[in-house]
GROMACS .gro file of C-alpha atoms in nm:
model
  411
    1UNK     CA    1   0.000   0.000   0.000
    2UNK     CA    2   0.171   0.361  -0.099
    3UNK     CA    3   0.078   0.609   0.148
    4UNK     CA    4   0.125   0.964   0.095
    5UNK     CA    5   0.124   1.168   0.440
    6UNK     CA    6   0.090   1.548   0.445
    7UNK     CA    7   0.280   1.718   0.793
    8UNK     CA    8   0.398   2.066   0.852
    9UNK     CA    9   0.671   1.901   1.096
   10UNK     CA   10   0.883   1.625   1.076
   11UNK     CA   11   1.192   1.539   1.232
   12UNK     CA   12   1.498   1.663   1.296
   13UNK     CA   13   1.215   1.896   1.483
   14UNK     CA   14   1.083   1.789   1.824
   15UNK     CA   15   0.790   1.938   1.854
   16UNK     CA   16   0.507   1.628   1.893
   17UNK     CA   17   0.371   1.645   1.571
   18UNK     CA   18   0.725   1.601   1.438
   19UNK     CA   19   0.795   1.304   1.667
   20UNK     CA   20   0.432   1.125   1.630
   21UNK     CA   21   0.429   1.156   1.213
   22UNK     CA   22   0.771   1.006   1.253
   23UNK     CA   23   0.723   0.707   1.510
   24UNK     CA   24   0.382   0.659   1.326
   25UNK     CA   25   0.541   0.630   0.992
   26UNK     CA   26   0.847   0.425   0.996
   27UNK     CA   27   0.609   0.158   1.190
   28UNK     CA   28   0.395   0.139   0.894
   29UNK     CA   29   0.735   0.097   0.666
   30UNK     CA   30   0.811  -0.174   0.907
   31UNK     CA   31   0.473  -0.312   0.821
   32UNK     CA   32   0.515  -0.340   0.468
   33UNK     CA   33   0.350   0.011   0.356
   34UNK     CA   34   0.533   0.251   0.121
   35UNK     CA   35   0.517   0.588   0.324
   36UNK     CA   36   0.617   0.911   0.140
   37UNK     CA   37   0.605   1.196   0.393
   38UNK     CA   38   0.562   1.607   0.236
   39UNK     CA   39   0.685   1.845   0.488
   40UNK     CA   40   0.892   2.178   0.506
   41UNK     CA   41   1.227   2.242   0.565
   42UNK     CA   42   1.294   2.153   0.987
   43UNK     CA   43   1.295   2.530   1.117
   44UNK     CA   44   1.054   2.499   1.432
   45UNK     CA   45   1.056   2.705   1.654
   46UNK     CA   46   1.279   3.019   1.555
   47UNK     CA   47   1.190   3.011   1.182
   48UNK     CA   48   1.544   2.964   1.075
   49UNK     CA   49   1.647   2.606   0.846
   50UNK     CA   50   1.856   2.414   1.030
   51UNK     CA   51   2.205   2.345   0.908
   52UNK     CA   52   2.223   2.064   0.636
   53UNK     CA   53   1.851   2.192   0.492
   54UNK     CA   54   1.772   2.442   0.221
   55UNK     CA   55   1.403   2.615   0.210
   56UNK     CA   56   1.366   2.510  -0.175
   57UNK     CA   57   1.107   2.384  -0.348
   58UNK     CA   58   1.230   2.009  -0.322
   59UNK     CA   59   1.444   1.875  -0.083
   60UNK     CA   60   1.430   1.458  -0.079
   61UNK     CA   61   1.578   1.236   0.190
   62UNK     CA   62   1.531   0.876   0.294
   63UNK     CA   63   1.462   0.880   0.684
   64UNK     CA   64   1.414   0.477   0.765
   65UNK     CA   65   1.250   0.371   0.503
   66UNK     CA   66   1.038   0.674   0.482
   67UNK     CA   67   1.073   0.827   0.156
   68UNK     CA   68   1.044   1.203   0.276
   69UNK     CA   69   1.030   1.538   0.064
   70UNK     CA   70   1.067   1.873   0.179
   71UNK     CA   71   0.913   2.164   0.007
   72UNK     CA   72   0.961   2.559   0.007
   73UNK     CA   73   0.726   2.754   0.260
   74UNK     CA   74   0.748   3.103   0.385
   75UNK     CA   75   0.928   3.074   0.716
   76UNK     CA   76   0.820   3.202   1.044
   77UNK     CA   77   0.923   3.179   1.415
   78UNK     CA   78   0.685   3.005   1.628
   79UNK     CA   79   0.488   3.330   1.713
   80UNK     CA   80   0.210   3.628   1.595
   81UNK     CA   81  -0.049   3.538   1.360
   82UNK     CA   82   0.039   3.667   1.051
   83UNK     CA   83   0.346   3.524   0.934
   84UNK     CA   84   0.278   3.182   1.091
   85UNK     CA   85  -0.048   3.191   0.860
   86UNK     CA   86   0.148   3.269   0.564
   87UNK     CA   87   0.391   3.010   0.640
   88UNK     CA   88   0.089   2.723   0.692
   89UNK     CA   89  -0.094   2.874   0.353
   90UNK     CA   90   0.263   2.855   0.154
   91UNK     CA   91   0.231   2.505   0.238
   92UNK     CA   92  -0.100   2.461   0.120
   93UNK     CA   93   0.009   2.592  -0.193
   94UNK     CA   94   0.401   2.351  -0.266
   95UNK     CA   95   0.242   2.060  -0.043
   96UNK     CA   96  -0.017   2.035  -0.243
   97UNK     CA   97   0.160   2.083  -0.646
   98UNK     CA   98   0.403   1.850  -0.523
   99UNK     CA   99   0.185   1.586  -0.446
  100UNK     CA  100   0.083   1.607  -0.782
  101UNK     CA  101   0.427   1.547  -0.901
  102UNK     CA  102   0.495   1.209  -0.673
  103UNK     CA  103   0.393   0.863  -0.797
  104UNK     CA  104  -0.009   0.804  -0.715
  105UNK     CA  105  -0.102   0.702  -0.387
  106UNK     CA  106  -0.367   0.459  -0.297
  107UNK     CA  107  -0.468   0.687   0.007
  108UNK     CA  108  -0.349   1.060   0.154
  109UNK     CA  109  -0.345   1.137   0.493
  110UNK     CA  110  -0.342   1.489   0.631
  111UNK     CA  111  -0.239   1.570   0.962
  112UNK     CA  112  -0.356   1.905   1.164
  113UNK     CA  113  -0.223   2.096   1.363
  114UNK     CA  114  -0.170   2.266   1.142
  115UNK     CA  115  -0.539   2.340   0.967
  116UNK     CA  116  -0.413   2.438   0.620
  117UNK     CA  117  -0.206   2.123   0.591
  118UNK     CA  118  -0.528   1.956   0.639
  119UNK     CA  119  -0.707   2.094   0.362
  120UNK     CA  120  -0.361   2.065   0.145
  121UNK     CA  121  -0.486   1.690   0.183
  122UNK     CA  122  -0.841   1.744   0.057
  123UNK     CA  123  -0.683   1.894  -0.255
  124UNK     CA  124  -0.460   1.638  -0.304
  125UNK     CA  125  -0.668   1.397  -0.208
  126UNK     CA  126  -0.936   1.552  -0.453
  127UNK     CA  127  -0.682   1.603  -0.744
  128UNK     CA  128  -0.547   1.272  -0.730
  129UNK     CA  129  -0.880   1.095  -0.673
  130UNK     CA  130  -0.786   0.872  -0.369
  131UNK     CA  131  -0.940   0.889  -0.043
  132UNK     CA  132  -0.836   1.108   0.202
  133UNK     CA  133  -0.746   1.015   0.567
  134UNK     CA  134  -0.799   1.340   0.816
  135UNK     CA  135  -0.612   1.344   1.130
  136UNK     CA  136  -0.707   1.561   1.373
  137UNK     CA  137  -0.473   1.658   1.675
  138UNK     CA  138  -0.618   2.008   1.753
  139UNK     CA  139  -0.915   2.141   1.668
  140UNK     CA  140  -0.869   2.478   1.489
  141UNK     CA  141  -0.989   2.744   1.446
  142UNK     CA  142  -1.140   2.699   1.836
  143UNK     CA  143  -0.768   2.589   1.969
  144UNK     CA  144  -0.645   2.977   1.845
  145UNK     CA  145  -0.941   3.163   1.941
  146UNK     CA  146  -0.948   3.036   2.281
  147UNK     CA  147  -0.585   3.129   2.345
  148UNK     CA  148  -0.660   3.467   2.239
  149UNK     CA  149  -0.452   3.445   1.875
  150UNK     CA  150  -0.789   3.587   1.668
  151UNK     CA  151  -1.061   3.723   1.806
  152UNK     CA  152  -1.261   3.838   1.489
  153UNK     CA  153  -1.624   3.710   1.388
  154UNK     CA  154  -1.502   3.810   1.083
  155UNK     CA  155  -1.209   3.592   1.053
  156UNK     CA  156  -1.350   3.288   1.262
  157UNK     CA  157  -1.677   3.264   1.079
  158UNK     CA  158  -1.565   3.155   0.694
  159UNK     CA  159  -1.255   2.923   0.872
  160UNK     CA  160  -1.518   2.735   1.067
  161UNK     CA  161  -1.724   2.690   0.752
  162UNK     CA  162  -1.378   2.586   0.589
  163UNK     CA  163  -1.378   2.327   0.885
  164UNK     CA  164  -1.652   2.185   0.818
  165UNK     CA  165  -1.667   2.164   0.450
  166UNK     CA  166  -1.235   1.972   0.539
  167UNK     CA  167  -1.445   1.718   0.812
  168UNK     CA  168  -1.706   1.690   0.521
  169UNK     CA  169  -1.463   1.618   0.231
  170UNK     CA  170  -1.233   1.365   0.426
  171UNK     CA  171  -1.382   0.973   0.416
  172UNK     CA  172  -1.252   0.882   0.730
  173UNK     CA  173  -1.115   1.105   1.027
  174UNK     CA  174  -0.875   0.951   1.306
  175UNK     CA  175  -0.876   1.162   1.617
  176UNK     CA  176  -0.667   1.106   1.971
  177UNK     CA  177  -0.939   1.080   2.246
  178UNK     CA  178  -1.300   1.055   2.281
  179UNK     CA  179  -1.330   1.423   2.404
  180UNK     CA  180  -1.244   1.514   2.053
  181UNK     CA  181  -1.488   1.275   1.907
  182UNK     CA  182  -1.747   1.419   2.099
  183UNK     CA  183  -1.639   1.760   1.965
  184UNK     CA  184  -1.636   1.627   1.606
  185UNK     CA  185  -1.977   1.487   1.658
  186UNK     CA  186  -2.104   1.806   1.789
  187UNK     CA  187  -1.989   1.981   1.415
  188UNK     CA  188  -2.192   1.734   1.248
  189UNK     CA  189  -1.922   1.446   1.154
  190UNK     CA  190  -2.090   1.138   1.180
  191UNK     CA  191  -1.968   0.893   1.443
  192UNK     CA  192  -1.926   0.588   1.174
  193UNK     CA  193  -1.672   0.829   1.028
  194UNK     CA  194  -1.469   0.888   1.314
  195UNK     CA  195  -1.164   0.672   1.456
  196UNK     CA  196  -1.026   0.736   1.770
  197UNK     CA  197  -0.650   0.622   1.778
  198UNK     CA  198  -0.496   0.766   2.105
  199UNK     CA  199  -0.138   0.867   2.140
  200UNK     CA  200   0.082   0.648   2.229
  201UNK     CA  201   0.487   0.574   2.397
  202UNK     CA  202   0.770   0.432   2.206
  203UNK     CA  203   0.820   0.215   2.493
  204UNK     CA  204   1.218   0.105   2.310
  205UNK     CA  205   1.318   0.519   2.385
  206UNK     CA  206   1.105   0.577   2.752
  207UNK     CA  207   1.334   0.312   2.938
  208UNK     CA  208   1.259   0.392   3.345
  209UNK     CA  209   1.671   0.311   3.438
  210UNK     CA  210   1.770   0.597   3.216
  211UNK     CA  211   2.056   0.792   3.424
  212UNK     CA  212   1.929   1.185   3.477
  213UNK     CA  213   2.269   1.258   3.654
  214UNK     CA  214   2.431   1.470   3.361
  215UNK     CA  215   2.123   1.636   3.343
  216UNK     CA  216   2.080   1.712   3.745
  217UNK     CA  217   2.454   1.844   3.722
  218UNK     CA  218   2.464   2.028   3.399
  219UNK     CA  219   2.178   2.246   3.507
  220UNK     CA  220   2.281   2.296   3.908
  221UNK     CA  221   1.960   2.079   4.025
  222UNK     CA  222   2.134   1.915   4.309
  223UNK     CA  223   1.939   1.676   4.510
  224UNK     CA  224   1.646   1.947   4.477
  225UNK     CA  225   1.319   1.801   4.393
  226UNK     CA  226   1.270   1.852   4.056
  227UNK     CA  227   0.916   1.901   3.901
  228UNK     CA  228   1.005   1.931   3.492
  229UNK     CA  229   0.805   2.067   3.219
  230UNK     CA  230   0.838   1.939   2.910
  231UNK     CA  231   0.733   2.022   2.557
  232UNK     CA  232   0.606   2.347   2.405
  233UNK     CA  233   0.620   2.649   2.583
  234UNK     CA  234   0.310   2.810   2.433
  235UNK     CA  235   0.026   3.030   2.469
  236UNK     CA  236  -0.233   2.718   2.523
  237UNK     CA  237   0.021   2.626   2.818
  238UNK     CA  238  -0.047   2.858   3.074
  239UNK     CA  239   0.301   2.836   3.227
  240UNK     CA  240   0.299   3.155   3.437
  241UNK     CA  241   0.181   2.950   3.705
  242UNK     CA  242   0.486   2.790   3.766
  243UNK     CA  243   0.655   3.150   3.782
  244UNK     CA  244   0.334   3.248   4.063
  245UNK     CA  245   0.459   2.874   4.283
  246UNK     CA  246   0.844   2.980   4.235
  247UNK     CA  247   0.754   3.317   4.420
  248UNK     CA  248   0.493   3.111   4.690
  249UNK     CA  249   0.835   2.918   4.754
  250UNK     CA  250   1.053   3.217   4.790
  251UNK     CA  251   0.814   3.323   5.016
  252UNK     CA  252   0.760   3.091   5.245
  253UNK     CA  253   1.143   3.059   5.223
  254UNK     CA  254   1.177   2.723   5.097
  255UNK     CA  255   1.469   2.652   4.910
  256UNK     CA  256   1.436   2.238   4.833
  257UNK     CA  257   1.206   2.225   4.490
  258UNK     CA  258   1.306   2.347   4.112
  259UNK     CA  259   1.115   2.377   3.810
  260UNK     CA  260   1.295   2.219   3.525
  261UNK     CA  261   1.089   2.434   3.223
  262UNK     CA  262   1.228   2.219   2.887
  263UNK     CA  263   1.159   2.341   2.499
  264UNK     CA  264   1.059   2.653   2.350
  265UNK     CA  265   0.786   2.851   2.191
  266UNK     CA  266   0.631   3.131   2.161
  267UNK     CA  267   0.583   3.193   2.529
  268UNK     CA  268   0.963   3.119   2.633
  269UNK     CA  269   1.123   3.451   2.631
  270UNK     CA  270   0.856   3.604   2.791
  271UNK     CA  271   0.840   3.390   3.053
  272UNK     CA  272   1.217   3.304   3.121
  273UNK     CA  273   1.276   3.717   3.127
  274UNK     CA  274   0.980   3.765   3.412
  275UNK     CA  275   1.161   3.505   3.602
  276UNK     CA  276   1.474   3.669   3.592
  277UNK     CA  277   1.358   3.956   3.673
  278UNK     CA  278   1.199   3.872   3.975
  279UNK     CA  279   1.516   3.665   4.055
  280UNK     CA  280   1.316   3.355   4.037
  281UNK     CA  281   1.642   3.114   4.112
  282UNK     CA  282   1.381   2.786   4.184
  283UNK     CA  283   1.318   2.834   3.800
  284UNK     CA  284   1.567   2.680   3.516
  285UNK     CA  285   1.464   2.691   3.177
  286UNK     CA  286   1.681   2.483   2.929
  287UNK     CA  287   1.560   2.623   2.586
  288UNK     CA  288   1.502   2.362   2.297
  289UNK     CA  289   1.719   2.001   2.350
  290UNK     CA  290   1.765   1.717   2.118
  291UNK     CA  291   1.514   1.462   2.158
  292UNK     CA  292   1.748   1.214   2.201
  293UNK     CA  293   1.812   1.375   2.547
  294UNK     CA  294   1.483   1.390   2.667
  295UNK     CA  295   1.455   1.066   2.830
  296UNK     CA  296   1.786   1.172   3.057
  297UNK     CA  297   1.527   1.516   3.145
  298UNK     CA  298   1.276   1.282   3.200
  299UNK     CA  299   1.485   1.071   3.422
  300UNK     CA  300   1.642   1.390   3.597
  301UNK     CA  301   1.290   1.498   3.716
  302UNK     CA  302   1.110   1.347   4.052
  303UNK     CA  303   0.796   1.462   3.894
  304UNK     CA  304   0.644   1.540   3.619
  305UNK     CA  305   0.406   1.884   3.543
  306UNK     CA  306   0.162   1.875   3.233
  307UNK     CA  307  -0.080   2.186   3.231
  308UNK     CA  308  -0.284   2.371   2.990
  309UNK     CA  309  -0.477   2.664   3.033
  310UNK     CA  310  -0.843   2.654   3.247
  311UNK     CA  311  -1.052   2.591   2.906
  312UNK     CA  312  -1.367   2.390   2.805
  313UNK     CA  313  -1.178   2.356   2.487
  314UNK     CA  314  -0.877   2.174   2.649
  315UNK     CA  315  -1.096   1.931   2.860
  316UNK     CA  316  -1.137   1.760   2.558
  317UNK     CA  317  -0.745   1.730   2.479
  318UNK     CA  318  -0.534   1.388   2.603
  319UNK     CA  319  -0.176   1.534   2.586
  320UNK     CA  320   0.121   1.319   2.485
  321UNK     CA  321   0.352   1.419   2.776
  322UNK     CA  322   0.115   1.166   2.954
  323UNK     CA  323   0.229   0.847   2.845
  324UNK     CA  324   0.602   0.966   2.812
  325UNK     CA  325   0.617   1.064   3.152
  326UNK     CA  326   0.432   0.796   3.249
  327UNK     CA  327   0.677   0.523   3.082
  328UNK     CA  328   0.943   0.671   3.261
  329UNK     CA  329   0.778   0.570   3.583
  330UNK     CA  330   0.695   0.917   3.659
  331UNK     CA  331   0.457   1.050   3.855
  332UNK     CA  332   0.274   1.319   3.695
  333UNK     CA  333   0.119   1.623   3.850
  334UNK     CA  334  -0.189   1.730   3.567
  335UNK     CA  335  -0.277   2.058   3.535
  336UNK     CA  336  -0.552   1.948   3.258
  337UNK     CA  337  -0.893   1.909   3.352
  338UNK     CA  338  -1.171   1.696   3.171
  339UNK     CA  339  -1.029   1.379   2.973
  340UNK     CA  340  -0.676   1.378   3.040
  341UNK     CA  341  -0.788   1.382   3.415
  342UNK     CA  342  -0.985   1.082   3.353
  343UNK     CA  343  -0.714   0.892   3.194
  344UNK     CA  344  -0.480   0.995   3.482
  345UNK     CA  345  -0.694   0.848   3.731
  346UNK     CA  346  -0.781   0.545   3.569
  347UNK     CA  347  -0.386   0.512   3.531
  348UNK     CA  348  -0.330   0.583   3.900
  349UNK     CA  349  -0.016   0.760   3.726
  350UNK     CA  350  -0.003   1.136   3.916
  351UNK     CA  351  -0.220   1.391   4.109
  352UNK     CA  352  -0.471   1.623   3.901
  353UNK     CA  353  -0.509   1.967   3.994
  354UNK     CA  354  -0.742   2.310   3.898
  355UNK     CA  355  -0.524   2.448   3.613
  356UNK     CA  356  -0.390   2.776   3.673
  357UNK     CA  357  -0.411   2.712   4.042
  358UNK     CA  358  -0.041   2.742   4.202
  359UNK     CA  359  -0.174   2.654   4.542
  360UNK     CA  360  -0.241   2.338   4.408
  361UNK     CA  361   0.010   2.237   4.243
  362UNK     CA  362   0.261   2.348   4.555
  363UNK     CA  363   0.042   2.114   4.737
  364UNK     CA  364   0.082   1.837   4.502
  365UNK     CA  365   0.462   1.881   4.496
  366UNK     CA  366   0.452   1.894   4.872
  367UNK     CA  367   0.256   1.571   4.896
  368UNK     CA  368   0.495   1.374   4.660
  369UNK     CA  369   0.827   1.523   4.843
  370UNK     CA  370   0.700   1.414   5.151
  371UNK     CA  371   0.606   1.079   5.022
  372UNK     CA  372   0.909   0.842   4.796
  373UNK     CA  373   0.638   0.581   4.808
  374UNK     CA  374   0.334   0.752   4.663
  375UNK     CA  375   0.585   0.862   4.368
  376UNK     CA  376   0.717   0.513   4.319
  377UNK     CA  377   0.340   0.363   4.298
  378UNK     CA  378   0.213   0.629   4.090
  379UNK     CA  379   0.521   0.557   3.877
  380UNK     CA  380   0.470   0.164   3.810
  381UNK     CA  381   0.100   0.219   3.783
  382UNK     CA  382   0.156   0.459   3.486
  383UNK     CA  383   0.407   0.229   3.345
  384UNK     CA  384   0.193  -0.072   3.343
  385UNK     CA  385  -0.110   0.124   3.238
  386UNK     CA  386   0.105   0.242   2.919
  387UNK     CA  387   0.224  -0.109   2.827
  388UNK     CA  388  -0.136  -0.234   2.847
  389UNK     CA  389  -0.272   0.037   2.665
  390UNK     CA  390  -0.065   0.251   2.501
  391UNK     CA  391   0.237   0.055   2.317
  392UNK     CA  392   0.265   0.298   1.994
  393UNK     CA  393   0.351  -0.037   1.821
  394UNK     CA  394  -0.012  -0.146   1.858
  395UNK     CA  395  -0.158   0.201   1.829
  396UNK     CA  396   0.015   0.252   1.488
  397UNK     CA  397  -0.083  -0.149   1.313
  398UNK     CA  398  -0.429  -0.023   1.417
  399UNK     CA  399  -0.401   0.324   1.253
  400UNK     CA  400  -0.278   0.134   0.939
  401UNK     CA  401  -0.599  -0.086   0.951
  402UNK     CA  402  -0.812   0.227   0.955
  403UNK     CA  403  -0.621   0.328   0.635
  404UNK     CA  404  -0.624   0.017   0.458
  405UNK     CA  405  -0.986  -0.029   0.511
  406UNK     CA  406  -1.044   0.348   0.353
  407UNK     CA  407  -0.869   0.247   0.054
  408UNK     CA  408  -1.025  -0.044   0.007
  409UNK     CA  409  -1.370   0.162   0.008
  410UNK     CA  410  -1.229   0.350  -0.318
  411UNK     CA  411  -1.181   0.025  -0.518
   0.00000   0.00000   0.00000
């Protein structure tokens, strides 16, 4: 089966969509499927190629097995609204004539975020008369309005209509969590239509006896307890609440808890130059690492913080730092009410607090300080529950099911 996949990001960037096209992919290569990937030049989050890459309006590479080819966009940082929506409809526009160019598929699959690249697949899709696959990760244009990127009527009305009319033209949608489904449902895609295929752990890379030690000495953590953040560092986040419990701490004068704040985005510099200003010390922020170094961050950390803004929206959002964290045997302190919350709890993996609250997430951090055991349970509990559940080998054969049974409709 050929398989032509549509992505804004792909590795050598980090960023989850990057990571989850790639883990995705090369386990349907291993599977037997020919996988050719269309994505830009790697320039998340600053905008800027990375060295080795050219912003031209073919770049090819073979990344194991996957046959991958990089087209010109305009380039943007990973911030505003303006140039990042010139850079996602320049994609529309190359993603789209190139897939013309490449041998005929038997099915395209889109992936969102971000929303143009999605309807880049319907015209492809459309063009090349094959079925089209829509994966939905974020659901835009809600996801930007309720962070405050657009606020117009104006502008929100026609690119919810343009939602739609993508959910409409699509013959099967795969989406990460039954609080999306029910959001899909609610815009009028019927449920026979929708898949739900959650994210997952590459269970090989999250290995729990991982040394954090480099890590814990490179950055001056000590034997602090460390509570680390890692991912993003966006506008959906709602990070300033770790900056609100560093001052609580400084407070109350205690000195034995850091928060390890890992990645970039859009929200970094604003938030790593408020902490230094108020001389924030219980606040390290390591700016964008290779992925192959996450796992030691992930074994540095005592804890783990995932947190999103106090939104309806977002209750409906499962977040991948879940299951990483969680096959690391950490325990995870959830700032993300709604589904995630649920899943937590069913995992026994970690505490869930009101997001935006700093009270309680000091008290969470206070309760696993004071208590090596709790973390250790919560730890194994989340480990096991991701085996059982959330292998990302067993997640993607699934997905590839899904897309061999919508190209099958087509013949």
């Amino acid at each position: 089966m050929r398989v032509l996949f549509l992505s804004h990001y792909f590795p050598p960037e980090g960023n989850a969509p990057a990571v989850r096209t790639f883990e995705t992919c090369r386990r349907w290569v291993d599977e037997g499927a020919q996988v050719t990937v269309v994505t830009c030049a790697p320039n998340v989050p600053a905008g800027r190629v990375y060295a080795g890459y050219a912003n031209r309006w073919c770049q090819r590479e073979r990344v194991a097995g996957i046959e991958v080819v990089r087209v010109w966009t305009h380039l943007a940082p990973n911030r505003g609204t303006v140039r990042r929506t010139l850079s996602y409809l320049s994609y529309l526009v190359t993603a789209t004539l190139r897939s013309l160019l490449l041998p005929r598929p038997d099915v395209v699959v889109a992936s969102s975020p971000q929303f143009f690249c999605g309807w880049a697949g319907v015209l492809a899709s459309r063009l090349l008369r094959r079925p089209l696959v829509l994966e939905i990760r974020d659901l835009w244009p809600a996801s930007i309005s309720e962070v405050g990127a657009i606020h117009s009527r104006w502008i929100l009305a026609p690119l919810e209509l343009l939602e739609r009319w993508m959910y409409a033209a699509a013959e099967r949608i795969v989406t990460v969590g039954d609080g999306y489904r029910s959001q899909l449902e609610r815009r009028g895609v019927p449920a026979a239509k929708i898949a739900v295929i959650p994210n997952g752990a590459d269970l090989d890379l999250w290995q729990p006896d991982t040394s954090g030690d480099a890590i814990r000495r490179q950055y001056g953590l000590g034997a602090r307890f460390v509570c680390a953040y890692v991912g993003t560092i966006g506008m959906a986040c709602g990070l300033d609440v770790v900056l609100r419990a560093a001052r609580a701490l400084r407070e109350a004068e205690a000195d034995g808890v850091v928060f390890l704040l890992v990645g970039d985005g859009a929200e970094r510099q604003q938030l790593e130059s408020e902490a230094r200003r108020q001389g924030l010390t219980s606040v390290v922020f390591t700016g964008l690492l290779p992925r192959e170094r996450i796992p030691q961050v992930l074994a540095a950390a005592d804890s783990c913080l995932v947190h999103l803004r106090k939104s309806a929206l977002f209750e409906t959002v499962l977040p991948s730092k879940i299951f990483e964290a969680a096959a690391m045997r950490k325990p995870i302190i959830l700032g993300v009410a709604g589904h995630a919350a649920k899943v937590l709890q069913e995992a026994g993996a970690g505490i869930a607090i009101e997001p935006e609250n700093e009270s309680a997430l000091l008290r969470a951090i206070d309760r696993l300080r004071g208590d090596r055991e709790l973390c250790r349970r919560l730890g194994s509990s989340g480990r096991d529950f991701v085996v059982r559940h959330y292998n990302r080998d067993d997640l993607a054969r699934e997905y590839l099911e899904q897309i061999a049974q919508t190209a099958k409709s087509r013949d």
